[in-house]
Short mmCIF file of C-alpha atoms in Angstrom, two decimals:
data_model
loop_
_atom_site.label_atom_id
_atom_site.label_comp_id
_atom_site.label_asym_id
_atom_site.label_seq_id
_atom_site.Cartn_x
_atom_site.Cartn_y
_atom_site.Cartn_z
CA MET A 1433 0.00 0.00 0.00
CA ARG A 1434 1.31 3.44 -0.89
CA LEU A 1435 0.41 6.49 1.16
CA ASP A 1436 -1.07 9.48 -0.65
CA THR A 1437 1.38 12.36 -1.14
CA ALA A 1438 0.93 15.26 1.31
CA GLU A 1439 -1.72 13.40 3.28
CA ALA A 1440 0.72 11.20 5.16
CA THR A 1441 2.51 12.73 8.13
CA LEU A 1442 5.04 11.26 10.56
CA ASP A 1443 5.39 12.26 14.22
CA VAL A 1444 8.17 10.95 16.46
CA ALA A 1445 8.07 10.92 20.27
CA HIS A 1446 10.18 9.64 23.17
CA GLU A 1447 8.22 7.97 25.97
CA SER A 1448 9.33 6.56 29.33
CA PHE A 1449 7.72 3.84 31.44
CA PRO A 1450 8.74 3.03 35.04
CA VAL A 1451 10.07 -0.45 35.75
CA ASP A 1452 8.64 -2.44 38.65
CA GLY A 1453 11.73 -2.17 40.88
CA SER A 1454 14.76 -2.46 38.62
CA PHE A 1455 15.86 -4.59 35.69
CA THR A 1456 19.47 -5.78 35.76
CA ILE A 1457 21.57 -7.64 33.20
CA SER A 1458 25.34 -8.06 32.91
CA ARG A 1459 25.60 -4.63 31.22
CA GLY A 1460 23.86 -2.67 33.98
CA ALA A 1461 20.56 -1.85 35.70
CA ARG A 1462 17.57 0.14 34.46
CA LYS A 1463 14.65 1.69 36.30
CA THR A 1464 12.75 2.87 33.22
CA ALA A 1465 11.91 1.56 29.78
CA GLU A 1466 12.84 4.22 27.22
CA VAL A 1467 11.00 3.86 23.91
CA VAL A 1468 10.52 5.83 20.70
CA VAL A 1469 7.11 5.88 19.02
CA ALA A 1470 6.50 6.62 15.34
CA THR A 1471 2.95 7.82 14.55
CA LEU A 1472 1.64 7.98 10.98
CA ARG A 1473 -1.51 9.92 10.15
CA ARG A 1474 -3.57 9.93 7.02
CA GLY A 1475 -7.02 11.47 7.11
CA GLY A 1476 -8.82 9.97 10.08
CA HIS A 1477 -6.51 6.96 10.36
CA VAL A 1478 -3.53 6.60 12.70
CA GLY A 1479 -0.81 3.94 12.73
CA ARG A 1480 1.79 3.54 15.46
CA GLY A 1481 4.98 1.60 16.02
CA GLU A 1482 7.29 1.44 19.04
CA CYS A 1483 10.99 0.67 19.24
CA VAL A 1484 13.67 0.45 21.93
CA PRO A 1485 17.05 1.97 21.01
CA TYR A 1486 19.81 -0.30 22.32
CA ALA A 1487 23.24 1.02 23.23
CA ARG A 1488 24.77 -2.43 22.55
CA TYR A 1489 24.13 -1.74 18.85
CA GLY A 1490 25.25 1.89 18.99
CA GLU A 1491 21.70 3.23 19.17
CA THR A 1492 20.52 6.19 21.24
CA ILE A 1493 17.15 7.81 21.76
CA GLU A 1494 18.33 10.94 19.97
CA GLY A 1495 19.88 9.06 17.07
CA VAL A 1496 16.81 6.93 16.46
CA MET A 1497 14.50 9.94 16.61
CA GLU A 1498 16.72 11.81 14.16
CA ALA A 1499 16.74 8.83 11.78
CA LEU A 1500 12.96 8.61 11.90
CA ARG A 1501 12.45 12.33 11.39
CA GLY A 1502 14.69 12.05 8.36
CA MET A 1503 12.08 9.75 6.81
CA ALA A 1504 9.25 12.30 6.99
CA GLY A 1505 9.76 13.43 3.40
CA ALA A 1506 9.78 9.87 2.08
CA VAL A 1507 6.61 9.12 4.04
CA ALA A 1508 4.91 12.16 2.50
CA ASP A 1509 6.06 10.98 -0.94
CA GLY A 1510 4.38 7.60 -0.48
CA LEU A 1511 6.93 5.33 1.25
CA ASP A 1512 5.58 1.81 1.69
CA ARG A 1513 6.87 -1.20 3.64
CA GLU A 1514 8.67 -2.74 0.70
CA ALA A 1515 10.59 0.45 -0.09
CA LEU A 1516 11.36 0.96 3.61
CA GLN A 1517 13.44 -2.23 3.72
CA SER A 1518 16.10 -0.66 1.51
CA ALA A 1519 15.58 2.93 2.66
CA MET A 1520 16.68 2.22 6.26
CA PRO A 1521 19.05 -0.36 7.78
CA PRO A 1522 17.79 -3.02 10.20
CA GLY A 1523 17.43 -1.74 13.74
CA ALA A 1524 15.18 0.08 16.14
CA ALA A 1525 14.30 3.08 13.95
CA ARG A 1526 13.13 0.97 11.03
CA ASN A 1527 11.16 -1.23 13.43
CA ALA A 1528 9.06 1.68 14.66
CA LEU A 1529 8.28 2.92 11.16
CA ASP A 1530 7.66 -0.55 9.71
CA CYS A 1531 5.19 -1.41 12.47
CA ALA A 1532 3.47 1.98 12.08
CA LEU A 1533 3.04 1.27 8.36
CA TRP A 1534 1.50 -2.13 9.11
CA ASP A 1535 -0.86 -0.56 11.66
CA LEU A 1536 -1.93 2.24 9.33
CA GLU A 1537 -2.55 -0.22 6.49
CA ALA A 1538 -4.73 -2.35 8.73
CA LYS A 1539 -6.70 0.65 9.99
CA ARG A 1540 -7.32 1.92 6.46
CA ALA A 1541 -8.33 -1.52 5.16
CA GLY A 1542 -10.56 -2.34 8.11
CA LYS A 1543 -8.62 -5.59 8.58
CA ARG A 1544 -6.23 -7.03 11.13
CA VAL A 1545 -2.52 -7.12 10.36
CA TRP A 1546 -2.42 -10.92 10.31
CA GLU A 1547 -5.02 -10.93 7.56
CA ILE A 1548 -2.88 -8.60 5.45
CA ALA A 1549 0.20 -10.72 6.21
CA ARG A 1550 -1.75 -13.87 5.24
CA ARG A 1551 -1.08 -15.51 8.57
CA ASP A 1552 -3.45 -17.46 10.79
CA PRO A 1553 -5.25 -15.44 13.48
CA PRO A 1554 -2.92 -15.37 16.50
CA ALA A 1555 -3.79 -17.22 19.68
CA PRO A 1556 -2.66 -16.28 23.21
CA VAL A 1557 1.03 -17.14 23.65
CA PRO A 1558 2.52 -18.34 26.96
CA THR A 1559 5.57 -16.22 27.72
CA ALA A 1560 8.67 -16.52 29.85
CA PHE A 1561 9.05 -14.25 32.86
CA THR A 1562 12.50 -12.74 33.36
CA ILE A 1563 14.40 -12.87 36.65
CA SER A 1564 17.03 -10.15 36.40
CA LEU A 1565 20.63 -10.48 37.56
CA GLY A 1566 21.29 -10.16 41.28
CA PRO A 1567 22.67 -11.90 44.37
CA PRO A 1568 21.57 -15.56 44.62
CA GLU A 1569 19.24 -15.03 47.57
CA GLN A 1570 17.48 -12.14 45.86
CA MET A 1571 17.02 -14.24 42.72
CA ARG A 1572 15.76 -17.17 44.82
CA ARG A 1573 13.05 -14.97 46.38
CA LYS A 1574 11.95 -13.62 43.02
CA ALA A 1575 11.90 -17.13 41.53
CA ALA A 1576 9.76 -18.34 44.44
CA ARG A 1577 7.25 -15.51 43.83
CA ASN A 1578 7.05 -16.48 40.17
CA ALA A 1579 7.33 -20.27 40.44
CA PHE A 1580 3.77 -20.60 39.08
CA ARG A 1581 4.79 -19.28 35.66
CA GLY A 1582 5.20 -21.62 32.72
CA LEU A 1583 8.80 -20.58 31.99
CA LEU A 1584 11.43 -18.57 33.83
CA LYS A 1585 14.21 -16.77 31.97
CA ILE A 1586 17.20 -16.12 34.18
CA LYS A 1587 19.70 -13.35 33.51
CA LEU A 1588 23.29 -14.41 34.19
CA GLY A 1589 26.65 -12.73 33.79
CA GLY A 1590 29.68 -14.89 34.57
CA GLU A 1591 31.24 -15.38 37.99
CA GLY A 1592 28.74 -16.79 40.50
CA ASP A 1593 26.26 -17.98 37.87
CA LEU A 1594 26.08 -21.56 39.16
CA ALA A 1595 25.15 -20.32 42.63
CA ARG A 1596 22.49 -18.11 41.07
CA ILE A 1597 20.87 -20.98 39.18
CA ARG A 1598 21.01 -23.25 42.20
CA ALA A 1599 19.23 -20.54 44.19
CA VAL A 1600 16.60 -20.07 41.46
CA ARG A 1601 15.98 -23.81 41.29
CA GLU A 1602 15.57 -23.86 45.06
CA GLY A 1603 12.97 -21.10 44.81
CA ALA A 1604 11.17 -22.66 41.85
CA PRO A 1605 11.77 -26.44 42.02
CA TYR A 1606 9.52 -27.37 39.10
CA ALA A 1607 9.54 -24.39 36.74
CA PRO A 1608 11.12 -24.80 33.30
CA ILE A 1609 14.17 -22.54 33.04
CA VAL A 1610 16.17 -20.92 30.24
CA VAL A 1611 19.16 -18.68 30.89
CA ASP A 1612 20.58 -15.62 29.15
CA ALA A 1613 24.32 -15.00 29.55
CA ASN A 1614 24.21 -11.72 27.58
CA GLU A 1615 27.63 -12.40 26.02
CA GLY A 1616 29.14 -12.77 29.49
CA TRP A 1617 30.74 -16.23 29.28
CA THR A 1618 33.92 -17.69 27.82
CA PRO A 1619 34.23 -21.15 26.24
CA ASP A 1620 35.73 -22.39 29.51
CA THR A 1621 32.74 -21.02 31.42
CA TYR A 1622 30.33 -22.83 29.10
CA ALA A 1623 32.27 -26.10 29.36
CA GLU A 1624 32.23 -25.85 33.15
CA LEU A 1625 28.62 -24.73 33.61
CA ALA A 1626 26.73 -26.55 30.85
CA PRO A 1627 26.64 -30.03 32.48
CA GLU A 1628 25.71 -28.50 35.84
CA LEU A 1629 22.90 -26.44 34.33
CA VAL A 1630 21.54 -29.40 32.39
CA ALA A 1631 21.47 -31.38 35.65
CA LEU A 1632 19.49 -28.52 37.21
CA GLY A 1633 16.91 -28.73 34.42
CA VAL A 1634 17.99 -25.70 32.40
CA LEU A 1635 16.72 -26.05 28.82
CA MET A 1636 18.83 -23.55 26.87
CA VAL A 1637 21.37 -20.73 27.14
CA GLU A 1638 21.01 -17.55 25.11
CA GLN A 1639 24.12 -15.90 23.60
CA PRO A 1640 26.85 -17.16 25.95
CA PHE A 1641 29.75 -15.58 24.01
CA PRO A 1642 30.18 -12.12 22.49
CA ALA A 1643 28.83 -11.77 18.96
CA GLY A 1644 31.82 -11.81 16.66
CA ALA A 1645 33.75 -13.98 19.12
CA ASP A 1646 31.57 -17.07 19.00
CA GLU A 1647 33.61 -19.30 16.68
CA ALA A 1648 34.28 -21.71 19.55
CA LEU A 1649 30.66 -22.82 19.31
CA ALA A 1650 31.43 -24.55 16.02
CA THR A 1651 33.75 -27.07 17.74
CA LEU A 1652 32.47 -27.00 21.32
CA GLU A 1653 30.26 -29.83 22.52
CA ARG A 1654 26.87 -28.29 23.28
CA PRO A 1655 25.06 -30.42 25.88
CA LEU A 1656 23.12 -27.25 26.72
CA PRO A 1657 21.48 -25.92 23.53
CA VAL A 1658 22.60 -22.44 22.51
CA CYS A 1659 20.38 -19.67 21.12
CA ALA A 1660 21.72 -16.75 19.06
CA ASP A 1661 20.58 -13.30 20.15
CA GLU A 1662 23.17 -10.57 19.58
CA SER A 1663 24.61 -12.72 16.76
CA ALA A 1664 21.25 -12.90 14.93
CA HIS A 1665 19.72 -9.78 13.43
CA ASP A 1666 18.06 -10.38 10.06
CA CYS A 1667 18.03 -12.96 7.28
CA ALA A 1668 21.49 -11.86 6.12
CA SER A 1669 22.99 -12.97 9.45
CA LEU A 1670 21.44 -16.44 9.36
CA GLU A 1671 24.10 -18.23 7.29
CA GLY A 1672 26.83 -17.32 9.80
CA LEU A 1673 24.95 -19.12 12.58
CA ARG A 1674 25.00 -22.57 11.00
CA GLY A 1675 26.86 -25.16 13.03
CA LYS A 1676 27.24 -22.81 15.99
CA TYR A 1677 23.72 -22.22 17.28
CA ASP A 1678 20.73 -24.46 17.85
CA MET A 1679 18.13 -21.69 18.05
CA VAL A 1680 17.60 -18.12 16.83
CA ASN A 1681 16.03 -15.32 18.86
CA VAL A 1682 13.93 -13.09 16.59
CA LYS A 1683 13.45 -9.56 17.95
CA LEU A 1684 11.77 -6.83 15.94
CA ASP A 1685 14.19 -4.18 17.18
CA LYS A 1686 17.01 -6.22 15.61
CA THR A 1687 15.26 -7.21 12.37
CA GLY A 1688 14.01 -3.69 11.79
CA GLY A 1689 10.33 -4.47 12.00
CA LEU A 1690 7.63 -7.05 11.46
CA THR A 1691 8.29 -7.35 7.72
CA GLU A 1692 11.81 -8.73 8.14
CA ALA A 1693 10.94 -10.60 11.36
CA LEU A 1694 8.41 -12.74 9.50
CA LYS A 1695 10.98 -13.48 6.80
CA LEU A 1696 13.62 -14.38 9.40
CA ARG A 1697 11.19 -16.61 11.26
CA ASP A 1698 10.38 -18.55 8.11
CA ALA A 1699 14.01 -18.76 6.98
CA ALA A 1700 15.26 -19.90 10.40
CA GLU A 1701 12.67 -22.65 10.58
CA ALA A 1702 13.47 -23.77 7.03
CA ALA A 1703 17.17 -23.93 7.96
CA GLY A 1704 16.42 -26.19 10.93
CA PHE A 1705 16.91 -23.72 13.77
CA GLY A 1706 14.65 -23.73 16.80
CA LEU A 1707 12.70 -20.49 17.14
CA MET A 1708 12.70 -18.04 20.02
CA VAL A 1709 10.87 -14.71 19.88
CA GLY A 1710 12.06 -12.06 22.32
CA CYS A 1711 11.74 -8.41 23.19
CA MET A 1712 13.48 -5.50 24.83
CA LEU A 1713 12.24 -3.72 27.96
CA CYS A 1714 9.18 -2.11 26.41
CA SER A 1715 5.45 -1.46 26.50
CA SER A 1716 2.60 -3.45 24.97
CA LEU A 1717 2.90 -1.48 21.72
CA SER A 1718 6.24 -3.19 21.02
CA ILE A 1719 4.92 -6.64 21.92
CA ALA A 1720 1.75 -6.50 19.79
CA PRO A 1721 3.42 -7.14 16.39
CA ALA A 1722 5.85 -9.67 17.91
CA LEU A 1723 2.90 -11.86 18.90
CA ILE A 1724 2.30 -12.62 15.21
CA VAL A 1725 5.90 -13.84 14.86
CA ALA A 1726 5.68 -15.82 18.11
CA GLN A 1727 2.92 -18.20 17.03
CA GLY A 1728 4.28 -21.73 17.41
CA ALA A 1729 7.73 -20.64 18.59
CA ALA A 1730 9.59 -23.05 20.90
CA VAL A 1731 10.45 -20.26 23.36
CA VAL A 1732 8.52 -17.02 23.71
CA ASP A 1733 9.98 -14.20 25.80
CA LEU A 1734 7.51 -11.33 25.41
CA ASP A 1735 7.25 -10.20 29.01
CA GLY A 1736 8.35 -6.57 28.63
CA PRO A 1737 5.06 -5.09 29.90
CA LEU A 1738 5.02 -7.51 32.86
CA LEU A 1739 8.27 -5.92 34.08
CA LEU A 1740 6.79 -2.41 34.14
CA ALA A 1741 5.10 -0.60 37.01
CA ARG A 1742 2.82 1.06 34.43
CA ASP A 1743 2.01 0.01 30.86
CA ARG A 1744 0.26 2.10 28.22
CA GLU A 1745 -3.55 2.11 27.92
CA PRO A 1746 -4.95 0.10 26.34
CA GLY A 1747 -2.29 -2.56 26.81
CA LEU A 1748 -2.12 -6.26 26.14
CA LEU A 1749 -4.01 -8.75 28.28
CA TYR A 1750 -1.77 -11.21 30.11
CA ASP A 1751 -3.37 -14.10 31.99
CA GLU A 1752 -2.90 -17.82 32.60
CA ALA A 1753 -3.14 -18.43 28.82
CA GLY A 1754 -0.29 -15.98 28.18
CA ALA A 1755 -0.13 -12.77 26.15
CA HIS A 1756 -3.31 -12.20 24.14
CA PRO A 1757 -3.44 -10.63 20.66
CA PRO A 1758 -3.83 -6.84 20.68
CA SER A 1759 -7.09 -4.96 20.35
CA PRO A 1760 -7.30 -2.72 17.25
CA GLU A 1761 -7.13 0.27 19.60
CA LEU A 1762 -3.62 -0.74 20.62
CA TRP A 1763 -2.21 -1.91 17.28
CA GLY A 1764 -2.92 -3.80 14.12
#
């Protein structure tokens, strides 16, 4: 769909949401979720998309907003989703605009996004709940409070990780567990911890080694399956993961939007990778399009709004069935 010249406008805004307590990974702690929202308007229709700039990839709030504002002229000239893929590189800024284009198209057509994408209507998706990095006893208490959840994702960071997982398992004896090392391990760390974590019932580790320094995975025995996160961005990065990773984590802020995320999902499955769908620390507006990608995924980690003290209104419904598809008022 092409937008009519002069009728399409783009607004860009920075929004902040308080975290429930704090959220800590190996790179630091955060007390707010900082997002950028792209809003497209045409006549009486409005489309929105949210992204989370990530310093790990050299992104800043200011830089992403500047990149989006630079697209205002192209939007007015009729930019569509297909042209956007070559007009902007993968990353947070393109994600916000791509999702806003999907939302606007759905609003104008009077359809849901999954109909336009020719996908089955999404069902509620059970999601992991993240236990952020901390002292073992603190992580044990948080695991105990969340032991009822269908999957716990545990943030790790190197020294002391075995004690942390033992504490989490003590707090949640029966909960399925995956762990995220956030590039904080070495090959020796993996070789030492993997058998112990498998014995403790851990199902998978996400990105144990730094992206660009993960060649050891090609020759390392992997008793604990390994999922690519920082090493996996879009379809172009997929070939470099073969033989090193067992799973791929698809995140819209890495792929640059729903358009490429759906392509990466399909390509990863066709290549034999297990599928994980994840998110940044964000509001329900970021999660809504990811739910389409997450249908049938082996691991779903779309708990961003659950980690906030306040989500946007209307937000997504989370209950015992998981994260429910968005209302049209929210997105899509």
